[in-house]
């Protein structure tokens, strides 16, 4: 049975906080590129870009796009992959600050794939990582710079992120596990 851990209001607050932290870290929105990892990371990236524009309406428009990592994954031989989607990098990322956005950070393998994919599109000055949920259990030395919520989980639990644009409702839940 699923247990709701973030409501729509919690998600909005987390994304607003992450947006402020990105602006503080970057000292504004100049030369900022936000790239979401499909599917829900793209939605979150767009929302973060919109929030940043509301916070600093006179600032340079934030470039936002998507970075598909499917063909860069190290588990392609295992057969558990999704259909690749189109990568849309808005302009050059050379010398830019790139913020990768994903919904859940788990093993770190998706982010490793994203770094490999990003290298094919240019050489940013710095790459940051923003995630809505960090659930732990890293297999690689990867850490998010901006985290909506740290949710320690058991390895047999699953984090489910529902967003209005893809799911018709909005919340984050945990299901599975022997303690639930």
PDB file of C-alpha atoms in Angstrom:
ATOM      1  CA  UNK A   1       0.000   0.000   0.000  1.00  0.00           C
ATOM      2  CA  UNK A   2       1.323   3.420  -0.978  1.00  0.00           C
ATOM      3  CA  UNK A   3       2.010   6.080   1.619  1.00  0.00           C
ATOM      4  CA  UNK A   4       1.929   9.731   0.470  1.00  0.00           C
ATOM      5  CA  UNK A   5       5.069  11.593   1.534  1.00  0.00           C
ATOM      6  CA  UNK A   6       4.731  14.818  -0.503  1.00  0.00           C
ATOM      7  CA  UNK A   7       1.532  16.620  -1.448  1.00  0.00           C
ATOM      8  CA  UNK A   8       1.093  19.043  -4.334  1.00  0.00           C
ATOM      9  CA  UNK A   9       1.781  21.947  -1.956  1.00  0.00           C
ATOM     10  CA  UNK A  10       4.954  20.221  -0.700  1.00  0.00           C
ATOM     11  CA  UNK A  11       6.171  19.751  -4.291  1.00  0.00           C
ATOM     12  CA  UNK A  12       5.517  23.414  -5.103  1.00  0.00           C
ATOM     13  CA  UNK A  13       7.393  24.563  -1.988  1.00  0.00           C
ATOM     14  CA  UNK A  14      10.316  22.252  -2.774  1.00  0.00           C
ATOM     15  CA  UNK A  15      10.590  23.504  -6.363  1.00  0.00           C
ATOM     16  CA  UNK A  16      10.400  27.126  -5.197  1.00  0.00           C
ATOM     17  CA  UNK A  17      13.203  26.511  -2.701  1.00  0.00           C
ATOM     18  CA  UNK A  18      15.315  24.717  -5.319  1.00  0.00           C
ATOM     19  CA  UNK A  19      14.773  27.650  -7.709  1.00  0.00           C
ATOM     20  CA  UNK A  20      15.983  30.148  -5.091  1.00  0.00           C
ATOM     21  CA  UNK A  21      19.002  27.952  -4.330  1.00  0.00           C
ATOM     22  CA  UNK A  22      19.894  27.734  -8.032  1.00  0.00           C
ATOM     23  CA  UNK A  23      19.728  31.525  -8.355  1.00  0.00           C
ATOM     24  CA  UNK A  24      21.870  32.004  -5.237  1.00  0.00           C
ATOM     25  CA  UNK A  25      24.424  29.439  -6.357  1.00  0.00           C
ATOM     26  CA  UNK A  26      24.630  30.916  -9.868  1.00  0.00           C
ATOM     27  CA  UNK A  27      24.408  34.548  -8.644  1.00  0.00           C
ATOM     28  CA  UNK A  28      21.419  35.128 -10.898  1.00  0.00           C
ATOM     29  CA  UNK A  29      20.175  33.531 -14.083  1.00  0.00           C
ATOM     30  CA  UNK A  30      22.896  34.641 -16.505  1.00  0.00           C
ATOM     31  CA  UNK A  31      24.268  31.838 -18.670  1.00  0.00           C
ATOM     32  CA  UNK A  32      22.012  29.292 -16.951  1.00  0.00           C
ATOM     33  CA  UNK A  33      20.718  26.238 -18.805  1.00  0.00           C
ATOM     34  CA  UNK A  34      18.279  23.853 -17.131  1.00  0.00           C
ATOM     35  CA  UNK A  35      17.985  20.385 -18.678  1.00  0.00           C
ATOM     36  CA  UNK A  36      15.407  17.878 -17.500  1.00  0.00           C
ATOM     37  CA  UNK A  37      15.882  14.131 -17.756  1.00  0.00           C
ATOM     38  CA  UNK A  38      12.764  12.533 -19.292  1.00  0.00           C
ATOM     39  CA  UNK A  39      10.088  12.031 -18.355  1.00  0.00           C
ATOM     40  CA  UNK A  40       9.253  13.844 -15.143  1.00  0.00           C
ATOM     41  CA  UNK A  41      12.592  15.636 -14.916  1.00  0.00           C
ATOM     42  CA  UNK A  42      11.647  17.616 -18.022  1.00  0.00           C
ATOM     43  CA  UNK A  43       8.416  18.767 -16.389  1.00  0.00           C
ATOM     44  CA  UNK A  44      10.248  19.715 -13.199  1.00  0.00           C
ATOM     45  CA  UNK A  45      12.928  21.585 -15.206  1.00  0.00           C
ATOM     46  CA  UNK A  46      10.244  23.654 -16.952  1.00  0.00           C
ATOM     47  CA  UNK A  47       8.591  24.456 -13.649  1.00  0.00           C
ATOM     48  CA  UNK A  48      11.908  25.508 -12.094  1.00  0.00           C
ATOM     49  CA  UNK A  49      12.629  27.768 -15.093  1.00  0.00           C
ATOM     50  CA  UNK A  50       9.171  29.360 -14.749  1.00  0.00           C
ATOM     51  CA  UNK A  51       9.694  29.944 -11.021  1.00  0.00           C
ATOM     52  CA  UNK A  52      13.110  31.504 -11.658  1.00  0.00           C
ATOM     53  CA  UNK A  53      11.537  33.878 -14.210  1.00  0.00           C
ATOM     54  CA  UNK A  54       8.894  34.877 -11.639  1.00  0.00           C
ATOM     55  CA  UNK A  55      11.550  35.475  -8.984  1.00  0.00           C
ATOM     56  CA  UNK A  56      13.694  37.581 -11.328  1.00  0.00           C
ATOM     57  CA  UNK A  57      11.406  38.841 -14.110  1.00  0.00           C
ATOM     58  CA  UNK A  58      13.990  41.320 -15.464  1.00  0.00           C
ATOM     59  CA  UNK A  59      16.694  38.684 -15.691  1.00  0.00           C
ATOM     60  CA  UNK A  60      17.839  36.950 -18.837  1.00  0.00           C
ATOM     61  CA  UNK A  61      15.403  34.272 -19.970  1.00  0.00           C
ATOM     62  CA  UNK A  62      16.414  30.909 -18.580  1.00  0.00           C
ATOM     63  CA  UNK A  63      17.117  28.361 -21.281  1.00  0.00           C
ATOM     64  CA  UNK A  64      15.343  25.085 -20.578  1.00  0.00           C
ATOM     65  CA  UNK A  65      15.400  21.795 -22.453  1.00  0.00           C
ATOM     66  CA  UNK A  66      15.646  18.033 -22.145  1.00  0.00           C
ATOM     67  CA  UNK A  67      18.463  15.507 -22.172  1.00  0.00           C
ATOM     68  CA  UNK A  68      17.555  11.930 -23.030  1.00  0.00           C
ATOM     69  CA  UNK A  69      20.026   9.483 -21.493  1.00  0.00           C
ATOM     70  CA  UNK A  70      18.506   6.198 -22.657  1.00  0.00           C
ATOM     71  CA  UNK A  71      21.275   5.206 -25.074  1.00  0.00           C
ATOM     72  CA  UNK A  72      23.984   6.200 -22.556  1.00  0.00           C
ATOM     73  CA  UNK A  73      22.761   3.850 -19.825  1.00  0.00           C
ATOM     74  CA  UNK A  74      25.042   1.052 -18.656  1.00  0.00           C
ATOM     75  CA  UNK A  75      22.136  -1.383 -18.312  1.00  0.00           C
ATOM     76  CA  UNK A  76      21.062  -1.522 -21.970  1.00  0.00           C
ATOM     77  CA  UNK A  77      22.092  -5.184 -22.166  1.00  0.00           C
ATOM     78  CA  UNK A  78      19.648  -6.006 -19.351  1.00  0.00           C
ATOM     79  CA  UNK A  79      16.687  -5.096 -21.553  1.00  0.00           C
ATOM     80  CA  UNK A  80      14.993  -2.734 -19.070  1.00  0.00           C
ATOM     81  CA  UNK A  81      14.989   0.495 -21.031  1.00  0.00           C
ATOM     82  CA  UNK A  82      12.387   2.914 -22.220  1.00  0.00           C
ATOM     83  CA  UNK A  83      11.930   4.249 -25.718  1.00  0.00           C
ATOM     84  CA  UNK A  84      14.377   7.095 -26.370  1.00  0.00           C
ATOM     85  CA  UNK A  85      12.910  10.587 -26.602  1.00  0.00           C
ATOM     86  CA  UNK A  86      14.241  13.649 -28.318  1.00  0.00           C
ATOM     87  CA  UNK A  87      17.023  15.636 -26.669  1.00  0.00           C
ATOM     88  CA  UNK A  88      16.441  19.379 -26.888  1.00  0.00           C
ATOM     89  CA  UNK A  89      19.408  21.466 -25.793  1.00  0.00           C
ATOM     90  CA  UNK A  90      18.585  25.175 -26.196  1.00  0.00           C
ATOM     91  CA  UNK A  91      21.645  26.668 -27.880  1.00  0.00           C
ATOM     92  CA  UNK A  92      25.230  26.087 -26.906  1.00  0.00           C
ATOM     93  CA  UNK A  93      26.094  24.864 -23.430  1.00  0.00           C
ATOM     94  CA  UNK A  94      29.781  25.715 -23.839  1.00  0.00           C
ATOM     95  CA  UNK A  95      30.783  27.869 -20.881  1.00  0.00           C
ATOM     96  CA  UNK A  96      27.284  27.717 -19.364  1.00  0.00           C
ATOM     97  CA  UNK A  97      26.098  26.626 -15.951  1.00  0.00           C
ATOM     98  CA  UNK A  98      23.974  23.542 -16.604  1.00  0.00           C
ATOM     99  CA  UNK A  99      21.516  22.271 -14.013  1.00  0.00           C
ATOM    100  CA  UNK A 100      20.384  18.702 -14.653  1.00  0.00           C
ATOM    101  CA  UNK A 101      16.944  17.983 -13.191  1.00  0.00           C
ATOM    102  CA  UNK A 102      15.495  14.587 -12.333  1.00  0.00           C
ATOM    103  CA  UNK A 103      12.586  13.455 -10.202  1.00  0.00           C
ATOM    104  CA  UNK A 104      14.305  10.798  -8.038  1.00  0.00           C
ATOM    105  CA  UNK A 105      17.983  10.218  -7.301  1.00  0.00           C
ATOM    106  CA  UNK A 106      18.655   6.598  -6.414  1.00  0.00           C
ATOM    107  CA  UNK A 107      21.746   4.672  -7.553  1.00  0.00           C
ATOM    108  CA  UNK A 108      23.288   7.566  -9.486  1.00  0.00           C
ATOM    109  CA  UNK A 109      23.463   5.610 -12.737  1.00  0.00           C
ATOM    110  CA  UNK A 110      20.973   7.820 -14.576  1.00  0.00           C
ATOM    111  CA  UNK A 111      23.016  10.884 -13.659  1.00  0.00           C
ATOM    112  CA  UNK A 112      26.235   9.203 -14.803  1.00  0.00           C
ATOM    113  CA  UNK A 113      24.472   8.568 -18.116  1.00  0.00           C
ATOM    114  CA  UNK A 114      23.351  12.210 -18.228  1.00  0.00           C
ATOM    115  CA  UNK A 115      26.922  13.415 -17.746  1.00  0.00           C
ATOM    116  CA  UNK A 116      28.038  11.205 -20.634  1.00  0.00           C
ATOM    117  CA  UNK A 117      25.202  12.503 -22.837  1.00  0.00           C
ATOM    118  CA  UNK A 118      25.910  16.098 -21.867  1.00  0.00           C
ATOM    119  CA  UNK A 119      29.515  15.755 -23.038  1.00  0.00           C
ATOM    120  CA  UNK A 120      28.253  15.109 -26.560  1.00  0.00           C
ATOM    121  CA  UNK A 121      26.582  18.533 -26.582  1.00  0.00           C
ATOM    122  CA  UNK A 122      29.411  20.725 -25.358  1.00  0.00           C
ATOM    123  CA  UNK A 123      31.520  21.674 -22.390  1.00  0.00           C
ATOM    124  CA  UNK A 124      29.701  23.589 -19.660  1.00  0.00           C
ATOM    125  CA  UNK A 125      31.684  25.532 -17.075  1.00  0.00           C
ATOM    126  CA  UNK A 126      29.880  23.731 -14.287  1.00  0.00           C
ATOM    127  CA  UNK A 127      27.192  21.078 -13.980  1.00  0.00           C
ATOM    128  CA  UNK A 128      24.814  20.983 -11.033  1.00  0.00           C
ATOM    129  CA  UNK A 129      22.127  18.463 -10.126  1.00  0.00           C
ATOM    130  CA  UNK A 130      18.628  19.198  -8.835  1.00  0.00           C
ATOM    131  CA  UNK A 131      16.262  16.418  -7.754  1.00  0.00           C
ATOM    132  CA  UNK A 132      12.819  16.437  -6.225  1.00  0.00           C
ATOM    133  CA  UNK A 133      13.584  13.342  -4.098  1.00  0.00           C
ATOM    134  CA  UNK A 134      16.878  11.848  -2.954  1.00  0.00           C
ATOM    135  CA  UNK A 135      16.163   8.342  -1.674  1.00  0.00           C
ATOM    136  CA  UNK A 136      19.747   7.255  -0.974  1.00  0.00           C
ATOM    137  CA  UNK A 137      21.336   3.897  -1.913  1.00  0.00           C
ATOM    138  CA  UNK A 138      23.996   5.366  -4.209  1.00  0.00           C
ATOM    139  CA  UNK A 139      26.103   2.966  -6.272  1.00  0.00           C
ATOM    140  CA  UNK A 140      28.247   5.766  -7.707  1.00  0.00           C
ATOM    141  CA  UNK A 141      29.845   8.822  -6.065  1.00  0.00           C
ATOM    142  CA  UNK A 142      27.133  11.245  -7.190  1.00  0.00           C
ATOM    143  CA  UNK A 143      25.426  13.840  -5.008  1.00  0.00           C
ATOM    144  CA  UNK A 144      22.639  16.311  -5.746  1.00  0.00           C
ATOM    145  CA  UNK A 145      23.363  20.013  -5.265  1.00  0.00           C
ATOM    146  CA  UNK A 146      19.691  20.901  -4.838  1.00  0.00           C
ATOM    147  CA  UNK A 147      17.263  18.490  -3.152  1.00  0.00           C
ATOM    148  CA  UNK A 148      13.544  18.927  -2.630  1.00  0.00           C
ATOM    149  CA  UNK A 149      13.299  16.211   0.007  1.00  0.00           C
ATOM    150  CA  UNK A 150      15.602  13.522   1.355  1.00  0.00           C
ATOM    151  CA  UNK A 151      13.520  10.365   1.802  1.00  0.00           C
ATOM    152  CA  UNK A 152      15.533   7.473   3.202  1.00  0.00           C
ATOM    153  CA  UNK A 153      14.041   4.260   1.852  1.00  0.00           C
ATOM    154  CA  UNK A 154      14.576   0.540   1.932  1.00  0.00           C
ATOM    155  CA  UNK A 155      15.874  -1.003  -1.290  1.00  0.00           C
ATOM    156  CA  UNK A 156      12.610  -2.918  -1.742  1.00  0.00           C
ATOM    157  CA  UNK A 157      10.527   0.262  -1.577  1.00  0.00           C
ATOM    158  CA  UNK A 158       9.539   2.322  -4.609  1.00  0.00           C
ATOM    159  CA  UNK A 159       9.172   6.097  -4.888  1.00  0.00           C
ATOM    160  CA  UNK A 160       6.276   7.122  -7.141  1.00  0.00           C
ATOM    161  CA  UNK A 161       6.254  10.694  -8.437  1.00  0.00           C
ATOM    162  CA  UNK A 162       2.927  11.817  -9.882  1.00  0.00           C
ATOM    163  CA  UNK A 163       2.787  15.134 -11.728  1.00  0.00           C
ATOM    164  CA  UNK A 164      -0.301  16.813 -13.107  1.00  0.00           C
ATOM    165  CA  UNK A 165       1.058  16.958 -16.656  1.00  0.00           C
ATOM    166  CA  UNK A 166       1.661  13.200 -16.963  1.00  0.00           C
ATOM    167  CA  UNK A 167      -0.514  11.607 -14.303  1.00  0.00           C
ATOM    168  CA  UNK A 168      -3.488  13.909 -13.790  1.00  0.00           C
ATOM    169  CA  UNK A 169      -2.710  14.356 -10.101  1.00  0.00           C
ATOM    170  CA  UNK A 170       0.245  15.494  -8.029  1.00  0.00           C
ATOM    171  CA  UNK A 171       1.966  13.768  -5.118  1.00  0.00           C
ATOM    172  CA  UNK A 172       4.934  11.591  -4.183  1.00  0.00           C
ATOM    173  CA  UNK A 173       4.359   8.260  -2.477  1.00  0.00           C
ATOM    174  CA  UNK A 174       6.358   5.303  -1.234  1.00  0.00           C
ATOM    175  CA  UNK A 175       5.117   1.767  -1.643  1.00  0.00           C
ATOM    176  CA  UNK A 176       6.446  -1.713  -1.098  1.00  0.00           C
ATOM    177  CA  UNK A 177       8.922  -2.647   1.563  1.00  0.00           C
ATOM    178  CA  UNK A 178       8.540  -4.918   4.525  1.00  0.00           C
ATOM    179  CA  UNK A 179       7.775  -2.090   6.990  1.00  0.00           C
ATOM    180  CA  UNK A 180       4.747  -0.642   5.197  1.00  0.00           C
TER     181      UNK A 180
END
